[in-house]
C-alpha cells in the first residue's frame, strides 16, 4: 500500500503521541504496568488477564492507525472504541493460519496504543475497548494525547457536561 500523504500521517502520529510508544523505556525490555501519570499499560485478553511483553519487531505483520471521537457525552471509552474500529475495519487476513506458528487467530497478538486526552482518561474502560477485537491477545498502552475540541453545543439529554468533543488516536500493532 502506498501512502499518498506520508508527511500528514507522520505529523498526526507525532501529534497524537504514537511515535516510539512501544519502545523500551530507559533500557528496560519489559514495561508492563507502568505507573507513570502519562503512560498506563494493561493486558486485556479474552479469558485471561495476564501481562506480556510487546510484540517483537520480527513478529509484526502490520500496524494500523485509527481516529475516533465522542461528540456528545465526553466518553473516552466511546472515542477509543471508534478509534480502534477505524484502525482495523478495512483489514482481512485470510492467510493468518499459515503465517502464525501454532495457532492462527488464537495465537495472534495485538498491541494497542491509545492517545487519550488527560482530562478524560480516568473514565476509560479498556475491557470495553478490548471487545472491538474479535480474536487475539490484546495489550494496551494508554498515554496522554488525542484532542479535546469544541462541539459548538452541549446537549444535556445526550449526556453532555459541556461542549467538549473527545478525540482519541489509536495505533494497533498486529503480530505473533
PDB file of C-alpha atoms in Angstrom:
ATOM      1  CA  UNK A   1       0.000   0.000   0.000  1.00  0.00           C
ATOM      2  CA  UNK A   2       1.398   3.412  -0.945  1.00  0.00           C
ATOM      3  CA  UNK A   3       0.650   6.320   1.335  1.00  0.00           C
ATOM      4  CA  UNK A   4      -0.441   9.400  -0.541  1.00  0.00           C
ATOM      5  CA  UNK A   5       0.282  11.761   2.309  1.00  0.00           C
ATOM      6  CA  UNK A   6       3.125  10.276   4.385  1.00  0.00           C
ATOM      7  CA  UNK A   7       4.050  13.638   5.944  1.00  0.00           C
ATOM      8  CA  UNK A   8       0.470  14.161   7.127  1.00  0.00           C
ATOM      9  CA  UNK A   9       0.379  10.672   8.655  1.00  0.00           C
ATOM     10  CA  UNK A  10       3.718  11.277  10.397  1.00  0.00           C
ATOM     11  CA  UNK A  11       2.525  14.610  11.785  1.00  0.00           C
ATOM     12  CA  UNK A  12      -0.704  13.040  13.063  1.00  0.00           C
ATOM     13  CA  UNK A  13       1.275  10.278  14.769  1.00  0.00           C
ATOM     14  CA  UNK A  14       3.576  12.794  16.406  1.00  0.00           C
ATOM     15  CA  UNK A  15       0.632  14.983  17.451  1.00  0.00           C
ATOM     16  CA  UNK A  16      -1.220  12.017  18.925  1.00  0.00           C
ATOM     17  CA  UNK A  17       1.914  10.809  20.711  1.00  0.00           C
ATOM     18  CA  UNK A  18       2.092   7.482  18.876  1.00  0.00           C
ATOM     19  CA  UNK A  19       5.739   7.595  17.805  1.00  0.00           C
ATOM     20  CA  UNK A  20       8.100   5.261  19.727  1.00  0.00           C
ATOM     21  CA  UNK A  21       5.270   4.298  22.052  1.00  0.00           C
ATOM     22  CA  UNK A  22       6.219   0.641  22.320  1.00  0.00           C
ATOM     23  CA  UNK A  23       9.986   1.169  22.530  1.00  0.00           C
ATOM     24  CA  UNK A  24      11.521   0.022  25.797  1.00  0.00           C
ATOM     25  CA  UNK A  25      11.995   2.844  28.303  1.00  0.00           C
ATOM     26  CA  UNK A  26      15.410   3.511  29.892  1.00  0.00           C
ATOM     27  CA  UNK A  27      16.989   0.301  28.582  1.00  0.00           C
ATOM     28  CA  UNK A  28      14.211  -1.853  30.013  1.00  0.00           C
ATOM     29  CA  UNK A  29      12.977  -4.769  27.942  1.00  0.00           C
ATOM     30  CA  UNK A  30       9.654  -5.000  29.748  1.00  0.00           C
ATOM     31  CA  UNK A  31       7.424  -2.060  30.630  1.00  0.00           C
ATOM     32  CA  UNK A  32       4.095  -3.628  31.562  1.00  0.00           C
ATOM     33  CA  UNK A  33       2.095  -1.848  34.271  1.00  0.00           C
ATOM     34  CA  UNK A  34       3.944   1.454  34.063  1.00  0.00           C
ATOM     35  CA  UNK A  35       2.929   3.672  36.975  1.00  0.00           C
ATOM     36  CA  UNK A  36       3.767   6.977  35.294  1.00  0.00           C
ATOM     37  CA  UNK A  37       0.960   9.525  35.183  1.00  0.00           C
ATOM     38  CA  UNK A  38       1.342   9.816  31.409  1.00  0.00           C
ATOM     39  CA  UNK A  39       1.546   6.122  30.452  1.00  0.00           C
ATOM     40  CA  UNK A  40      -0.512   3.162  31.605  1.00  0.00           C
ATOM     41  CA  UNK A  41      -0.328  -0.372  30.249  1.00  0.00           C
ATOM     42  CA  UNK A  42      -2.561  -3.343  30.754  1.00  0.00           C
ATOM     43  CA  UNK A  43      -3.288  -6.625  29.099  1.00  0.00           C
ATOM     44  CA  UNK A  44      -6.898  -7.400  28.320  1.00  0.00           C
ATOM     45  CA  UNK A  45      -7.222 -10.878  26.924  1.00  0.00           C
ATOM     46  CA  UNK A  46     -10.489 -12.594  26.153  1.00  0.00           C
ATOM     47  CA  UNK A  47     -10.460 -15.022  29.089  1.00  0.00           C
ATOM     48  CA  UNK A  48      -7.151 -14.335  30.776  1.00  0.00           C
ATOM     49  CA  UNK A  49      -5.803 -11.111  32.287  1.00  0.00           C
ATOM     50  CA  UNK A  50      -2.098 -11.933  32.079  1.00  0.00           C
ATOM     51  CA  UNK A  51       0.558  -9.446  31.120  1.00  0.00           C
ATOM     52  CA  UNK A  52       3.065  -9.989  28.314  1.00  0.00           C
ATOM     53  CA  UNK A  53       5.938  -8.294  26.579  1.00  0.00           C
ATOM     54  CA  UNK A  54       5.366  -6.166  23.458  1.00  0.00           C
ATOM     55  CA  UNK A  55       5.376  -7.957  20.108  1.00  0.00           C
ATOM     56  CA  UNK A  56       8.998  -8.323  18.910  1.00  0.00           C
ATOM     57  CA  UNK A  57       9.705  -6.344  15.719  1.00  0.00           C
ATOM     58  CA  UNK A  58      10.452  -9.505  13.732  1.00  0.00           C
ATOM     59  CA  UNK A  59       6.953 -10.827  14.553  1.00  0.00           C
ATOM     60  CA  UNK A  60       4.969  -7.746  13.485  1.00  0.00           C
ATOM     61  CA  UNK A  61       2.705  -8.163  10.440  1.00  0.00           C
ATOM     62  CA  UNK A  62       1.354  -4.640  10.179  1.00  0.00           C
ATOM     63  CA  UNK A  63       0.408  -1.510  12.105  1.00  0.00           C
ATOM     64  CA  UNK A  64      -2.859   0.316  11.540  1.00  0.00           C
ATOM     65  CA  UNK A  65      -3.827   3.786  12.690  1.00  0.00           C
ATOM     66  CA  UNK A  66      -7.317   4.992  13.585  1.00  0.00           C
ATOM     67  CA  UNK A  67      -9.064   8.015  14.997  1.00  0.00           C
ATOM     68  CA  UNK A  68     -12.342   8.218  16.878  1.00  0.00           C
ATOM     69  CA  UNK A  69     -14.361  10.810  18.719  1.00  0.00           C
ATOM     70  CA  UNK A  70     -17.299  11.232  21.032  1.00  0.00           C
ATOM     71  CA  UNK A  71     -19.061  14.425  20.009  1.00  0.00           C
ATOM     72  CA  UNK A  72     -21.558  14.311  22.877  1.00  0.00           C
ATOM     73  CA  UNK A  73     -21.121  12.671  26.273  1.00  0.00           C
ATOM     74  CA  UNK A  74     -17.359  13.149  26.670  1.00  0.00           C
ATOM     75  CA  UNK A  75     -16.628   9.403  26.777  1.00  0.00           C
ATOM     76  CA  UNK A  76     -13.003   8.375  26.267  1.00  0.00           C
ATOM     77  CA  UNK A  77     -14.249   4.778  26.044  1.00  0.00           C
ATOM     78  CA  UNK A  78     -16.620   5.532  23.169  1.00  0.00           C
ATOM     79  CA  UNK A  79     -13.927   7.535  21.338  1.00  0.00           C
ATOM     80  CA  UNK A  80     -11.377   4.722  21.898  1.00  0.00           C
ATOM     81  CA  UNK A  81     -13.775   2.053  20.608  1.00  0.00           C
ATOM     82  CA  UNK A  82     -14.353   4.133  17.480  1.00  0.00           C
ATOM     83  CA  UNK A  83     -10.605   4.732  17.009  1.00  0.00           C
ATOM     84  CA  UNK A  84      -9.843   1.010  17.286  1.00  0.00           C
ATOM     85  CA  UNK A  85     -12.650   0.100  14.890  1.00  0.00           C
ATOM     86  CA  UNK A  86     -11.370   2.723  12.468  1.00  0.00           C
ATOM     87  CA  UNK A  87      -7.894   1.193  12.659  1.00  0.00           C
ATOM     88  CA  UNK A  88      -8.993  -2.376  11.874  1.00  0.00           C
ATOM     89  CA  UNK A  89     -12.226  -2.046   9.927  1.00  0.00           C
ATOM     90  CA  UNK A  90     -10.764  -2.364   6.425  1.00  0.00           C
ATOM     91  CA  UNK A  91      -8.481  -5.352   7.099  1.00  0.00           C
ATOM     92  CA  UNK A  92      -8.777  -9.012   6.292  1.00  0.00           C
ATOM     93  CA  UNK A  93      -6.044 -11.552   6.927  1.00  0.00           C
ATOM     94  CA  UNK A  94      -7.313 -14.796   5.370  1.00  0.00           C
ATOM     95  CA  UNK A  95      -3.888 -16.479   5.457  1.00  0.00           C
ATOM     96  CA  UNK A  96      -3.290 -15.899   9.176  1.00  0.00           C
ATOM     97  CA  UNK A  97      -3.274 -19.632   9.975  1.00  0.00           C
ATOM     98  CA  UNK A  98      -0.318 -20.086   7.597  1.00  0.00           C
ATOM     99  CA  UNK A  99       1.524 -17.035   8.920  1.00  0.00           C
ATOM    100  CA  UNK A 100       1.331 -17.622  12.678  1.00  0.00           C
ATOM    101  CA  UNK A 101       3.073 -20.679  14.061  1.00  0.00           C
ATOM    102  CA  UNK A 102       0.951 -22.888  16.340  1.00  0.00           C
ATOM    103  CA  UNK A 103      -2.500 -21.449  16.362  1.00  0.00           C
ATOM    104  CA  UNK A 104      -3.578 -18.929  13.766  1.00  0.00           C
ATOM    105  CA  UNK A 105      -6.111 -16.486  15.144  1.00  0.00           C
ATOM    106  CA  UNK A 106      -5.807 -17.762  18.723  1.00  0.00           C
ATOM    107  CA  UNK A 107      -2.057 -17.001  18.766  1.00  0.00           C
ATOM    108  CA  UNK A 108      -2.479 -13.513  17.286  1.00  0.00           C
ATOM    109  CA  UNK A 109      -1.151 -10.662  19.448  1.00  0.00           C
ATOM    110  CA  UNK A 110      -2.371  -7.084  19.332  1.00  0.00           C
ATOM    111  CA  UNK A 111      -0.525  -4.156  20.901  1.00  0.00           C
ATOM    112  CA  UNK A 112      -2.920  -1.228  21.089  1.00  0.00           C
ATOM    113  CA  UNK A 113      -1.661   2.266  21.824  1.00  0.00           C
ATOM    114  CA  UNK A 114      -4.326   4.813  22.717  1.00  0.00           C
ATOM    115  CA  UNK A 115      -3.563   8.529  22.877  1.00  0.00           C
ATOM    116  CA  UNK A 116      -6.309   9.918  25.129  1.00  0.00           C
ATOM    117  CA  UNK A 117      -6.826  13.480  26.405  1.00  0.00           C
ATOM    118  CA  UNK A 118      -5.651  13.529  30.043  1.00  0.00           C
ATOM    119  CA  UNK A 119      -8.842  15.271  31.159  1.00  0.00           C
ATOM    120  CA  UNK A 120     -10.887  12.180  30.131  1.00  0.00           C
ATOM    121  CA  UNK A 121      -8.504   9.260  30.814  1.00  0.00           C
ATOM    122  CA  UNK A 122      -9.969   8.357  34.178  1.00  0.00           C
ATOM    123  CA  UNK A 123     -13.257   7.148  32.670  1.00  0.00           C
ATOM    124  CA  UNK A 124     -11.573   4.912  30.072  1.00  0.00           C
ATOM    125  CA  UNK A 125     -12.829   1.295  30.214  1.00  0.00           C
ATOM    126  CA  UNK A 126     -10.204  -0.866  28.490  1.00  0.00           C
ATOM    127  CA  UNK A 127     -12.233  -4.044  28.942  1.00  0.00           C
ATOM    128  CA  UNK A 128     -14.952  -2.447  26.803  1.00  0.00           C
ATOM    129  CA  UNK A 129     -12.419  -1.325  24.190  1.00  0.00           C
ATOM    130  CA  UNK A 130     -10.955  -4.862  24.052  1.00  0.00           C
ATOM    131  CA  UNK A 131     -14.336  -6.154  22.825  1.00  0.00           C
ATOM    132  CA  UNK A 132     -13.647  -4.428  19.474  1.00  0.00           C
ATOM    133  CA  UNK A 133     -11.108  -7.127  18.620  1.00  0.00           C
ATOM    134  CA  UNK A 134     -12.749 -10.419  17.624  1.00  0.00           C
ATOM    135  CA  UNK A 135      -9.662 -12.549  18.304  1.00  0.00           C
ATOM    136  CA  UNK A 136      -6.131 -12.395  19.638  1.00  0.00           C
ATOM    137  CA  UNK A 137      -4.461 -11.380  22.872  1.00  0.00           C
ATOM    138  CA  UNK A 138      -4.762  -7.617  23.389  1.00  0.00           C
ATOM    139  CA  UNK A 139      -2.228  -5.476  25.266  1.00  0.00           C
ATOM    140  CA  UNK A 140      -2.969  -1.781  25.819  1.00  0.00           C
ATOM    141  CA  UNK A 141      -0.781   1.220  26.400  1.00  0.00           C
ATOM    142  CA  UNK A 142      -2.563   4.461  27.204  1.00  0.00           C
ATOM    143  CA  UNK A 143      -0.753   7.770  27.002  1.00  0.00           C
ATOM    144  CA  UNK A 144      -1.603  11.446  27.056  1.00  0.00           C
ATOM    145  CA  UNK A 145      -2.600  12.672  23.616  1.00  0.00           C
ATOM    146  CA  UNK A 146      -5.625  12.895  21.396  1.00  0.00           C
ATOM    147  CA  UNK A 147      -7.523  16.152  21.418  1.00  0.00           C
ATOM    148  CA  UNK A 148     -10.362  17.994  23.093  1.00  0.00           C
ATOM    149  CA  UNK A 149     -12.224  20.199  20.614  1.00  0.00           C
ATOM    150  CA  UNK A 150     -15.418  22.220  20.975  1.00  0.00           C
ATOM    151  CA  UNK A 151     -18.545  20.651  19.515  1.00  0.00           C
ATOM    152  CA  UNK A 152     -20.266  24.022  19.498  1.00  0.00           C
ATOM    153  CA  UNK A 153     -23.193  22.832  21.582  1.00  0.00           C
ATOM    154  CA  UNK A 154     -23.869  20.984  24.832  1.00  0.00           C
ATOM    155  CA  UNK A 155     -26.918  18.706  24.682  1.00  0.00           C
ATOM    156  CA  UNK A 156     -27.861  17.591  28.172  1.00  0.00           C
ATOM    157  CA  UNK A 157     -30.094  14.700  27.062  1.00  0.00           C
ATOM    158  CA  UNK A 158     -27.099  13.233  25.156  1.00  0.00           C
ATOM    159  CA  UNK A 159     -25.069  13.236  28.374  1.00  0.00           C
ATOM    160  CA  UNK A 160     -23.035  16.381  27.747  1.00  0.00           C
ATOM    161  CA  UNK A 161     -21.323  18.062  30.691  1.00  0.00           C
ATOM    162  CA  UNK A 162     -20.074  20.763  28.315  1.00  0.00           C
ATOM    163  CA  UNK A 163     -19.354  21.205  24.631  1.00  0.00           C
ATOM    164  CA  UNK A 164     -16.122  19.145  24.575  1.00  0.00           C
ATOM    165  CA  UNK A 165     -15.579  16.566  21.829  1.00  0.00           C
ATOM    166  CA  UNK A 166     -13.164  13.837  22.927  1.00  0.00           C
ATOM    167  CA  UNK A 167     -10.819  12.651  20.144  1.00  0.00           C
ATOM    168  CA  UNK A 168      -8.650   9.540  20.595  1.00  0.00           C
ATOM    169  CA  UNK A 169      -5.874   8.260  18.337  1.00  0.00           C
ATOM    170  CA  UNK A 170      -5.175   4.504  18.151  1.00  0.00           C
ATOM    171  CA  UNK A 171      -2.253   2.513  16.827  1.00  0.00           C
ATOM    172  CA  UNK A 172      -2.897  -1.235  16.511  1.00  0.00           C
ATOM    173  CA  UNK A 173       0.155  -3.438  16.024  1.00  0.00           C
ATOM    174  CA  UNK A 174      -0.686  -6.941  14.796  1.00  0.00           C
ATOM    175  CA  UNK A 175       1.729  -9.823  15.097  1.00  0.00           C
ATOM    176  CA  UNK A 176       2.545 -13.022  16.944  1.00  0.00           C
TER     177      UNK A 176
END
